[in-house]
XYZ file of N, CA, C and O in Angstrom:
796
model
N 89.867 127.532 92.287
C 89.004 127.989 93.429
C 89.919 128.193 94.619
O 90.715 127.372 94.952
N 89.731 129.162 95.473
C 90.373 129.189 96.815
C 89.189 128.818 97.869
O 88.075 129.574 98.005
N 89.670 127.992 98.813
C 88.656 127.595 99.991
C 88.558 128.709 100.729
O 89.757 129.009 101.336
N 87.483 129.079 101.273
C 87.522 130.222 101.823
C 88.248 130.040 103.408
O 87.874 129.000 103.804
N 88.874 130.964 103.826
C 89.452 130.955 105.146
C 88.523 130.424 106.257
O 88.779 130.036 107.360
N 87.335 130.898 106.181
C 86.122 130.549 107.096
C 86.214 129.103 107.688
O 86.093 128.861 108.674
N 86.443 128.410 106.439
C 86.188 127.041 106.891
C 87.928 126.336 107.345
O 88.006 125.174 107.839
N 88.753 127.304 107.120
C 90.187 126.628 107.596
C 90.518 127.059 108.678
O 91.829 126.970 109.345
N 89.747 127.953 109.607
C 90.047 128.474 110.859
C 90.773 129.893 110.433
O 91.111 130.212 109.694
N 90.635 130.559 111.757
C 91.045 132.096 111.498
C 92.675 132.275 111.068
O 93.439 131.197 111.610
N 92.953 133.036 110.389
C 94.416 133.223 109.972
C 95.154 134.124 111.137
O 94.998 135.361 110.844
N 96.009 133.731 111.765
C 96.804 134.492 112.526
C 97.965 135.040 111.839
O 98.617 135.991 112.126
N 98.546 134.115 111.004
C 99.858 134.592 110.276
C 99.661 134.227 109.025
O 98.708 133.556 108.480
N 100.177 135.013 108.150
C 100.111 134.727 106.514
C 101.228 133.808 106.138
O 102.264 133.758 106.515
N 100.671 132.767 105.238
C 101.633 131.708 104.738
C 101.341 131.724 103.443
O 100.631 132.263 102.805
N 102.407 130.934 102.564
C 102.263 130.851 101.169
C 101.034 129.839 100.830
O 100.782 129.076 101.593
N 100.449 130.316 99.808
C 99.133 129.375 99.506
C 99.649 127.941 99.190
O 100.690 127.652 98.745
N 98.759 126.975 99.916
C 99.055 125.606 99.863
C 98.106 124.996 98.771
O 96.799 125.233 99.014
N 98.761 124.426 97.844
C 97.794 123.942 96.783
C 97.377 122.590 97.160
O 98.221 121.816 97.566
N 96.170 122.247 97.227
C 95.369 121.106 97.509
C 95.319 120.407 96.355
O 94.689 120.532 95.260
N 96.219 119.143 96.120
C 96.404 118.243 94.880
C 96.058 116.846 95.318
O 95.611 116.119 94.622
N 96.135 116.594 96.465
C 96.114 115.276 97.019
C 94.669 114.772 97.025
O 93.640 115.565 97.834
N 94.077 113.763 96.537
C 92.713 113.547 96.449
C 92.271 112.997 97.927
O 91.165 113.487 98.205
N 92.918 112.756 98.759
C 92.484 112.499 100.265
C 92.130 113.949 100.826
O 91.148 113.799 101.603
N 92.831 115.019 100.445
C 92.715 116.350 101.202
C 91.478 116.821 100.465
O 90.534 117.454 101.168
N 91.417 116.619 99.153
C 90.064 117.122 98.597
C 88.750 116.418 99.085
O 87.813 117.006 99.366
N 89.057 114.989 99.488
C 87.826 114.306 99.937
C 87.654 114.645 101.435
O 86.243 114.888 101.564
N 88.599 115.051 101.931
C 88.451 115.632 103.489
C 87.477 117.027 103.309
O 86.607 117.039 104.292
N 87.555 117.685 102.365
C 86.739 118.948 102.403
C 85.473 118.774 101.605
O 84.401 119.328 101.713
N 85.253 117.657 100.912
C 83.955 117.384 100.179
C 83.122 116.436 100.777
O 82.547 115.447 100.314
N 82.923 116.494 102.335
C 82.149 115.924 103.148
C 81.243 116.858 103.751
O 81.942 117.670 104.427
N 79.932 116.624 103.656
C 79.141 117.736 104.578
C 79.363 117.764 106.072
O 79.658 118.961 106.727
N 79.661 116.667 106.651
C 80.004 116.984 108.286
C 81.143 117.484 108.516
O 81.498 118.269 109.436
N 82.109 117.252 107.682
C 83.627 117.675 108.049
C 83.305 119.182 107.705
O 84.211 120.159 108.268
N 82.763 119.683 106.706
C 82.490 121.194 106.563
C 81.809 121.919 107.622
O 82.152 122.916 108.003
N 80.898 121.010 108.333
C 80.141 121.502 109.254
C 81.161 121.833 110.480
O 81.071 122.810 111.245
N 82.026 120.981 110.678
C 82.989 120.767 111.656
C 84.099 122.001 111.502
O 84.345 122.775 112.515
N 84.584 122.230 110.394
C 85.400 123.292 109.971
C 84.634 124.697 110.177
O 85.337 125.510 110.667
N 83.484 124.682 109.842
C 82.899 126.077 110.065
C 82.731 126.347 111.507
O 82.796 127.473 111.945
N 82.375 125.272 112.268
C 81.926 125.504 113.689
C 83.094 125.913 114.426
O 83.196 126.835 115.112
N 84.615 125.155 114.068
C 85.809 125.806 114.653
C 86.306 127.075 114.152
O 86.514 127.883 115.060
N 85.832 127.531 113.118
C 86.092 128.689 112.602
C 85.116 129.989 113.351
O 85.630 130.903 113.673
N 83.826 129.600 113.488
C 82.950 130.619 114.162
C 83.158 130.563 115.503
O 82.882 131.674 116.269
N 83.169 129.542 116.204
C 83.050 129.387 117.695
C 84.606 129.005 118.497
O 84.626 129.188 119.661
N 85.552 128.708 117.838
C 86.695 128.574 118.190
C 87.131 127.064 118.496
O 86.164 126.263 118.192
N 88.324 126.589 119.210
C 88.449 125.383 119.547
C 87.574 124.559 120.421
O 86.742 125.244 121.018
N 87.426 123.136 119.921
C 86.553 122.540 120.737
C 87.002 120.887 120.638
O 87.844 120.715 120.040
N 86.320 120.200 121.391
C 86.587 118.763 121.772
C 85.578 117.865 120.685
O 84.494 118.407 120.290
N 85.872 116.706 120.667
C 84.898 115.925 119.900
C 83.785 115.796 120.416
O 82.655 115.863 119.842
N 83.694 115.644 121.623
C 82.483 115.658 122.580
C 81.487 116.788 122.600
O 80.369 116.781 122.168
N 82.154 117.953 122.527
C 81.388 119.410 122.456
C 80.968 119.515 120.844
O 79.558 119.803 120.487
N 81.833 118.822 119.880
C 81.283 119.326 118.376
C 79.923 118.158 118.186
O 79.117 118.307 117.573
N 80.468 117.022 118.814
C 79.176 116.012 118.744
C 77.883 116.413 119.134
O 76.935 116.055 118.629
N 78.009 117.070 120.389
C 76.666 117.599 120.975
C 75.961 118.531 119.966
O 74.749 118.507 119.745
N 76.809 119.487 119.661
C 76.064 120.510 119.048
C 75.794 120.207 117.515
O 74.787 120.778 116.982
N 76.360 119.288 116.789
C 76.180 118.811 115.345
C 75.237 117.593 115.544
O 74.803 117.164 114.468
N 74.950 117.071 116.525
C 73.847 116.090 116.553
C 74.508 114.666 116.185
O 73.632 113.806 115.417
N 75.773 114.484 116.490
C 76.579 113.337 116.163
C 77.214 112.539 117.159
O 76.939 113.017 118.383
N 77.250 111.237 117.039
C 78.040 110.560 118.153
C 79.674 110.846 118.121
O 80.248 111.134 117.270
N 80.091 110.517 119.150
C 81.669 111.244 119.587
C 82.423 110.168 118.679
O 83.267 110.817 117.996
N 82.350 108.845 118.435
C 82.936 108.150 117.645
C 83.045 108.549 116.171
O 84.027 108.648 115.613
N 81.937 108.894 115.759
C 81.607 109.523 114.297
C 82.608 110.904 114.245
O 83.397 111.112 113.079
N 82.374 111.806 115.346
C 82.965 113.044 115.080
C 84.652 112.916 115.147
O 85.514 113.413 114.393
N 85.178 112.074 115.914
C 86.604 111.647 116.354
C 87.097 111.180 114.856
O 88.240 111.444 114.313
N 86.238 110.092 114.093
C 86.898 109.784 112.809
C 86.966 110.837 112.209
O 87.931 110.972 111.262
N 86.021 111.727 111.764
C 86.154 112.904 110.878
C 87.145 113.777 111.376
O 87.778 114.414 110.375
N 87.127 114.270 112.564
C 88.339 114.856 113.048
C 89.618 114.384 112.586
O 90.445 115.282 112.131
N 89.755 113.259 112.717
C 91.168 112.368 112.509
C 91.374 112.715 110.760
O 92.529 112.790 110.267
N 90.444 112.567 109.974
C 90.653 112.783 108.557
C 90.994 114.285 108.296
O 91.795 114.375 107.376
N 90.432 115.006 109.071
C 90.676 116.299 108.591
C 92.106 116.840 109.233
O 92.770 117.568 108.402
N 92.525 116.246 110.360
C 93.845 116.478 110.739
C 94.878 115.747 109.805
O 95.887 116.526 109.390
N 94.390 114.645 109.298
C 95.434 113.800 108.171
C 95.662 114.805 106.861
O 96.614 114.770 106.390
N 94.647 115.624 106.576
C 94.538 116.356 105.363
C 95.175 117.658 105.720
O 95.566 118.536 104.717
N 95.364 118.040 107.049
C 96.162 119.347 107.250
C 95.113 120.351 107.441
O 95.703 121.563 107.550
N 93.929 120.118 107.652
C 93.010 121.399 108.068
C 92.768 121.707 109.348
O 92.321 122.917 109.754
N 92.760 120.871 110.365
C 92.768 121.163 111.727
C 94.020 120.468 112.409
O 94.709 119.913 111.961
N 94.410 121.009 113.765
C 95.470 120.583 114.592
C 94.916 120.776 115.863
O 93.762 121.164 116.497
N 95.723 120.243 116.945
C 95.686 120.223 118.392
C 95.613 121.734 118.648
O 96.777 122.535 118.154
N 94.847 122.136 119.622
C 94.898 123.694 120.205
C 95.920 123.718 121.041
O 95.666 123.279 122.341
N 97.106 124.478 121.013
C 97.930 124.677 122.129
C 97.630 125.196 123.313
O 98.115 125.048 124.456
N 96.635 125.945 123.181
C 95.797 126.668 124.440
C 95.255 125.645 125.371
O 94.915 126.296 126.468
N 94.808 124.464 124.961
C 94.309 123.689 125.773
C 95.171 122.441 125.932
O 94.967 121.447 125.021
N 95.646 122.115 126.778
C 96.461 120.990 127.075
C 95.637 119.783 127.459
O 94.909 119.868 128.109
N 96.021 118.577 126.883
C 95.413 117.303 126.699
C 95.495 116.654 128.489
O 94.402 116.574 128.838
N 96.595 116.794 128.585
C 96.894 116.105 130.020
C 96.026 114.833 130.266
O 95.372 114.745 131.323
N 96.022 113.893 129.201
C 95.420 112.713 129.435
C 93.900 112.855 129.070
O 93.165 111.873 129.196
N 93.325 114.087 129.043
C 91.909 114.172 128.611
C 91.687 114.339 127.230
O 92.700 114.144 126.339
N 90.374 114.788 127.138
C 90.019 114.747 125.421
C 90.879 115.835 124.751
O 91.038 116.974 125.348
N 91.161 115.589 123.358
C 92.094 116.705 122.826
C 91.085 117.705 122.201
O 89.624 117.871 121.961
N 91.729 118.952 122.184
C 90.903 120.164 121.631
C 91.414 120.292 120.174
O 92.685 120.271 120.129
N 90.637 120.673 119.541
C 90.961 121.021 118.064
C 90.720 122.435 117.425
O 89.803 122.948 118.295
N 91.407 122.822 116.867
C 91.237 124.245 115.917
C 91.561 124.276 114.571
O 92.570 123.191 114.261
N 91.014 125.032 113.720
C 91.435 125.010 112.454
C 92.773 125.605 112.405
O 93.429 126.393 113.208
N 93.571 124.871 111.339
C 94.817 125.280 111.126
C 94.863 126.700 110.543
O 94.329 127.351 109.644
N 95.641 127.600 111.171
C 95.716 129.104 110.942
C 96.656 129.396 109.708
O 97.665 128.865 109.549
N 96.317 130.540 108.997
C 96.880 130.955 108.020
C 96.912 130.315 106.753
O 97.704 130.531 105.925
N 95.938 129.173 106.820
C 95.956 128.791 105.268
C 95.279 129.387 104.084
O 94.263 130.039 104.525
N 95.679 129.265 102.990
C 95.106 129.676 101.837
C 95.009 128.637 100.970
O 96.021 128.327 99.997
N 94.076 127.720 100.774
C 93.986 126.557 100.064
C 93.584 126.898 98.938
O 92.322 127.242 98.649
N 94.193 126.409 97.663
C 93.912 126.604 96.648
C 94.143 125.344 95.678
O 95.153 124.517 96.076
N 93.065 124.967 94.883
C 93.216 123.767 93.960
C 94.105 123.877 92.660
O 94.213 125.056 92.388
N 94.711 122.971 92.214
C 95.203 122.994 90.985
C 94.065 123.304 89.985
O 92.915 123.067 90.045
N 94.704 123.775 88.779
C 93.521 123.859 87.536
C 92.998 122.579 87.149
O 93.626 121.625 87.327
N 91.747 122.597 86.980
C 90.961 121.332 86.330
C 91.799 120.271 85.389
O 91.835 119.188 85.611
N 92.698 121.004 84.620
C 93.453 120.416 83.613
C 94.357 119.264 84.249
O 94.948 118.518 83.688
N 94.727 119.679 85.594
C 95.800 119.074 86.195
C 95.111 117.950 86.918
O 95.947 117.176 87.798
N 94.027 117.796 87.097
C 93.207 116.823 88.039
C 92.988 115.656 87.190
O 92.640 115.598 86.048
N 93.096 114.453 87.734
C 92.797 113.263 87.273
C 90.887 113.294 87.325
O 90.512 114.090 87.839
N 90.527 112.072 86.459
C 89.215 112.049 86.484
C 88.484 111.977 87.919
O 87.438 112.528 88.217
N 88.998 111.150 88.764
C 88.677 110.819 89.921
C 88.819 112.251 90.873
O 87.804 112.498 91.717
N 89.700 112.835 90.745
C 89.801 114.069 91.425
C 88.923 115.335 91.064
O 88.409 115.878 91.808
N 88.605 115.140 89.694
C 87.494 116.357 89.198
C 86.255 116.062 89.753
O 85.356 116.811 90.122
N 85.976 114.453 89.881
C 84.725 114.305 90.203
C 84.466 114.641 91.998
O 83.502 114.996 92.332
N 85.676 114.362 92.690
C 85.529 114.956 94.049
C 85.521 116.465 94.006
O 84.580 117.189 95.048
N 86.266 117.136 93.173
C 86.219 118.706 93.195
C 84.678 118.911 92.876
O 84.205 119.991 93.261
N 83.963 118.158 91.967
C 82.775 118.677 91.537
C 81.636 118.648 92.653
O 80.765 119.508 92.956
N 81.821 117.403 93.619
C 81.193 117.184 94.656
C 81.443 118.380 95.808
O 80.542 118.944 96.383
N 82.552 118.753 95.852
C 83.158 119.837 96.629
C 82.229 121.304 96.301
O 81.864 121.928 96.980
N 82.507 121.537 94.743
C 81.653 122.737 94.515
C 80.322 122.645 94.653
O 79.590 123.674 94.934
N 79.500 121.362 94.504
C 78.138 121.179 94.846
C 77.777 121.516 96.255
O 76.819 122.217 96.542
N 78.694 121.111 97.151
C 78.363 121.184 98.643
C 78.582 122.771 98.882
O 77.706 123.484 99.828
N 79.522 123.478 98.334
C 79.693 124.887 98.585
C 78.574 125.685 98.178
O 78.138 126.628 98.735
N 78.312 125.417 97.005
C 76.939 126.180 96.361
C 75.704 125.978 97.108
O 75.100 126.862 97.248
N 75.634 124.744 97.542
C 74.366 124.496 98.530
C 74.556 125.562 99.851
O 73.506 126.141 100.377
N 75.656 125.309 100.333
C 75.889 126.454 101.674
C 75.576 127.790 101.197
O 75.277 128.642 102.037
N 76.397 128.227 100.167
C 76.003 129.561 99.584
C 74.632 130.065 99.281
O 73.980 130.897 99.632
N 73.875 129.099 98.890
C 72.262 129.343 98.423
C 71.711 129.459 99.603
O 70.920 130.411 99.927
N 72.087 128.682 100.728
C 71.284 128.826 102.051
C 71.737 130.173 102.658
O 70.706 130.804 103.257
N 72.932 130.455 102.517
C 73.511 131.952 102.896
C 72.401 133.069 102.248
O 71.864 134.028 102.910
N 72.147 133.043 100.973
C 71.547 133.881 100.393
C 70.078 133.853 100.569
O 69.498 134.848 100.811
N 69.515 132.708 100.913
C 68.124 132.795 101.319
C 68.043 133.260 102.725
O 67.171 133.973 103.023
N 68.980 132.939 103.679
C 68.927 133.834 105.131
C 69.058 135.141 104.983
O 68.240 135.702 105.656
N 69.917 135.549 104.030
C 69.832 136.999 103.763
C 68.878 137.655 103.069
O 68.413 138.788 103.619
N 67.946 137.100 102.198
C 66.857 137.561 101.469
C 65.536 137.302 102.263
O 64.857 138.296 102.513
N 65.385 136.237 103.070
C 64.329 136.010 103.571
C 64.061 136.260 104.970
O 62.950 136.767 105.701
N 65.370 136.451 105.645
C 65.406 136.743 107.107
C 66.463 137.730 107.132
O 67.610 137.729 107.557
N 66.214 139.124 106.671
C 67.264 140.195 106.672
C 67.851 140.425 107.907
O 67.089 140.225 109.271
N 69.075 140.477 107.902
C 69.977 140.802 109.191
C 69.687 142.035 109.615
O 69.268 143.009 109.208
N 70.348 142.464 110.897
C 70.106 143.716 111.611
C 70.637 144.735 110.596
O 71.606 144.410 109.844
N 70.180 146.009 110.433
C 70.591 146.822 109.254
C 72.080 147.120 109.377
O 72.569 147.148 108.379
N 72.653 147.250 110.375
C 74.050 147.666 110.562
C 75.108 146.309 110.015
O 76.247 146.717 109.716
N 74.338 145.138 110.025
C 75.333 143.958 109.642
C 74.835 143.689 108.290
O 75.631 142.756 107.771
N 73.878 144.121 107.797
C 73.468 143.692 106.103
C 74.217 144.331 105.069
O 73.748 145.604 104.948
N 75.412 143.671 104.559
C 76.100 144.423 103.618
C 76.251 143.662 102.286
O 76.261 142.510 102.557
N 76.274 144.179 101.383
C 76.439 143.431 100.092
C 76.904 144.340 98.788
O 76.756 145.519 99.060
N 77.279 143.617 97.886
C 77.545 144.469 96.767
C 77.468 143.514 95.528
O 77.580 142.597 95.431
N 76.984 144.251 94.182
C 76.681 143.692 93.090
C 77.224 144.298 92.017
O 76.944 145.685 91.917
N 77.986 143.871 90.966
C 78.754 144.790 90.259
C 78.887 143.889 88.787
O 78.872 142.672 88.940
N 78.864 144.390 87.678
C 79.184 143.995 86.340
C 80.693 144.732 85.992
O 80.732 145.892 85.935
N 81.620 143.976 85.647
C 82.990 144.184 85.209
C 83.266 143.456 84.036
O 82.716 142.525 83.673
N 83.902 144.093 82.918
C 84.651 143.636 81.901
C 86.144 143.349 82.029
O 86.962 144.283 82.091
N 86.170 142.093 82.405
C 87.722 141.835 82.348
C 88.351 140.727 81.764
O 87.510 139.790 81.211
N 89.418 140.518 81.669
C 90.051 139.387 81.030
C 90.310 138.476 81.939
O 90.117 138.531 83.177
N 90.466 137.046 81.435
C 90.958 136.043 82.671
C 91.970 136.244 83.690
O 92.054 136.226 84.840
N 93.089 137.091 83.203
C 94.187 137.319 83.812
C 93.747 138.456 84.889
O 94.321 138.588 86.281
N 93.047 139.426 84.462
C 92.421 140.480 85.351
C 91.376 139.863 86.376
O 91.498 140.458 87.693
N 90.756 138.768 86.027
C 90.001 138.118 87.227
C 90.856 137.578 88.083
O 90.564 137.616 89.295
N 91.750 137.018 87.649
C 92.931 136.340 88.811
C 93.540 137.531 89.455
O 93.759 137.270 90.725
N 93.754 138.389 89.137
C 94.306 139.511 89.573
C 93.314 140.186 90.931
O 93.723 140.513 91.937
N 92.012 140.197 90.183
C 91.077 140.823 91.407
C 90.924 139.777 92.615
O 90.977 140.044 93.757
N 90.924 138.294 92.070
C 90.773 137.281 93.202
C 92.026 137.478 94.045
O 91.768 137.481 95.206
N 93.346 137.555 93.555
C 94.532 137.878 94.819
C 94.031 139.077 95.435
O 94.550 139.039 96.628
N 93.603 140.130 94.863
C 93.376 141.365 95.660
C 92.481 141.233 96.595
O 92.569 141.750 97.912
N 91.564 140.537 96.468
C 90.401 140.139 97.219
C 90.882 139.113 98.569
O 90.575 139.409 99.629
N 91.754 138.278 98.280
C 92.531 137.502 99.441
C 93.381 138.390 100.127
O 93.371 138.300 101.512
N 94.162 139.415 99.511
C 94.830 140.192 100.427
C 94.020 141.133 101.310
O 94.323 141.462 102.683
N 92.688 141.391 100.860
C 91.866 142.270 101.773
C 91.511 141.230 102.853
O 91.238 141.902 103.885
N 91.115 140.121 102.327
C 90.644 139.201 103.590
C 91.485 138.948 104.632
O 91.403 139.016 105.861
N 92.813 138.630 104.104
C 93.842 138.671 105.208
C 94.306 139.792 106.090
O 94.412 139.651 107.249
N 93.684 141.026 105.568
C 93.996 142.214 106.134
C 92.970 142.182 107.535
O 93.396 142.883 108.513
N 91.937 141.668 107.426
C 90.919 141.722 108.327
C 90.702 140.366 109.119
O 90.163 140.548 110.115
N 91.434 139.427 108.836
C 91.457 138.148 109.652
C 92.295 138.268 110.784
O 93.181 138.831 110.856
N 91.724 137.415 111.849
C 92.479 137.459 113.194
C 91.715 136.284 113.907
O 90.399 135.986 113.566
N 92.368 135.637 114.884
C 91.666 134.510 115.796
C 90.666 134.888 116.361
O 90.546 136.374 116.862
N 89.646 134.280 116.639
C 88.343 134.648 117.376
C 88.777 135.326 118.758
O 88.321 136.202 119.228
N 89.863 134.861 119.347
C 90.167 135.154 120.517
C 90.867 136.578 120.534
O 90.840 137.230 121.604
N 91.384 137.165 119.339
C 91.699 138.433 119.245
C 90.661 139.401 118.850
O 91.058 140.620 118.656
N 89.641 139.056 118.474
C 88.542 139.768 117.830
C 88.097 140.663 118.950
O 87.884 140.426 120.035
N 87.731 142.244 118.578
C 87.260 143.100 119.475
C 86.025 142.889 120.142
O 84.961 142.143 119.379
N 85.408 143.805 121.153
C 84.221 143.599 121.634
C 83.220 143.887 120.483
O 83.410 144.859 119.610
N 82.016 143.124 120.494
C 81.100 143.302 119.331
C 81.304 142.669 118.363
O 80.342 142.525 117.265
N 82.524 141.904 118.204
C 82.589 141.173 116.791
C 81.741 139.981 116.748
O 81.385 139.362 117.799
N 81.611 139.507 115.624
C 80.678 138.432 115.294
C 81.246 137.638 114.042
O 81.870 138.436 113.330
N 80.891 136.520 113.775
C 81.258 135.582 112.583
C 80.321 136.198 111.468
O 79.330 136.102 111.703
N 81.282 136.499 110.524
C 80.380 137.023 109.214
C 80.739 136.379 107.903
O 82.071 136.079 107.853
N 80.016 135.700 107.108
C 80.110 134.963 106.118
C 80.558 136.062 104.962
O 79.863 137.026 104.668
N 81.596 136.010 104.300
C 81.987 136.835 103.090
C 82.203 135.833 101.880
O 82.836 135.009 101.918
N 81.633 136.245 100.808
C 81.476 135.377 99.505
C 81.820 136.316 98.375
O 81.489 137.648 98.413
N 82.584 135.595 97.306
C 82.548 136.338 95.970
C 82.852 135.525 94.946
O 83.296 134.540 95.336
N 82.232 135.708 93.763
C 82.330 134.658 92.769
C 82.215 135.366 91.616
O 81.495 136.487 91.246
N 82.660 134.776 90.341
C 82.509 135.476 89.069
C 81.675 134.418 88.136
O 81.835 133.276 88.331
N 80.664 135.001 87.518
C 79.966 134.239 86.636
C 79.844 135.001 85.034
O 79.420 136.284 84.973
N 80.407 134.500 83.918
C 80.315 135.200 82.777
C 78.822 135.346 82.356
O 78.056 134.708 82.596
N 78.824 136.456 81.884
C 77.361 137.167 81.621
C 77.033 136.791 80.017
O 75.614 137.030 79.904
N 77.842 136.659 79.216
C 77.545 136.873 77.805
C 77.529 135.114 77.540
O 77.821 134.248 78.152
N 76.941 134.952 76.137
C 77.095 133.370 75.711
C 77.948 133.499 74.607
O 77.897 133.984 73.589
N 78.851 132.379 74.765
C 80.285 132.521 74.028
C 79.571 131.781 72.872
O 80.439 131.932 71.709
N 78.668 131.229 72.622
C 78.094 130.699 71.383
C 77.305 131.705 70.477
O 77.172 131.399 69.456
N 77.153 132.859 71.062
C 76.554 133.728 70.168
C 77.500 134.928 69.655
O 78.766 135.178 70.113
């Protein structure tokens, strides 16, 4: 699984993929409020704990705690464009991250449980996006999608995934560098085998 850059902040520079194997880092992503924080930073740009608390309906103390957890895990950082000067810190998503988990076989039972929770949360978010797309169609020029059936080996699936990531990186830029008329757009892709291995 590659964690979408949407949640890690806009990618201004390309870096080598960072494998997330530390249980604390996985836990940082497997929390609903932290995922909302990351999404908000990715779509709206840098913010303070106070601003995030107001928009997410939480108290500042709670937000500050979760921000520290995300910082410790390496997903957010101080925004250099907003100097603290003794005032509240501004946060942004760490740029250029391509967060990949190690294979399931390399995870402990506890790590697999955390990954399972992360997958469940991600799927709930994606189902919500699908409902929004289907039940409240976006403006015609913004509604794009693709559905295909391919016959691939596992190695080809991995090659397709890497090509997809390269395409994402080609179009990624910080919110501040986005041109006029730009909007945050969710992009998703996944593979599901269509045959029954038991037959």
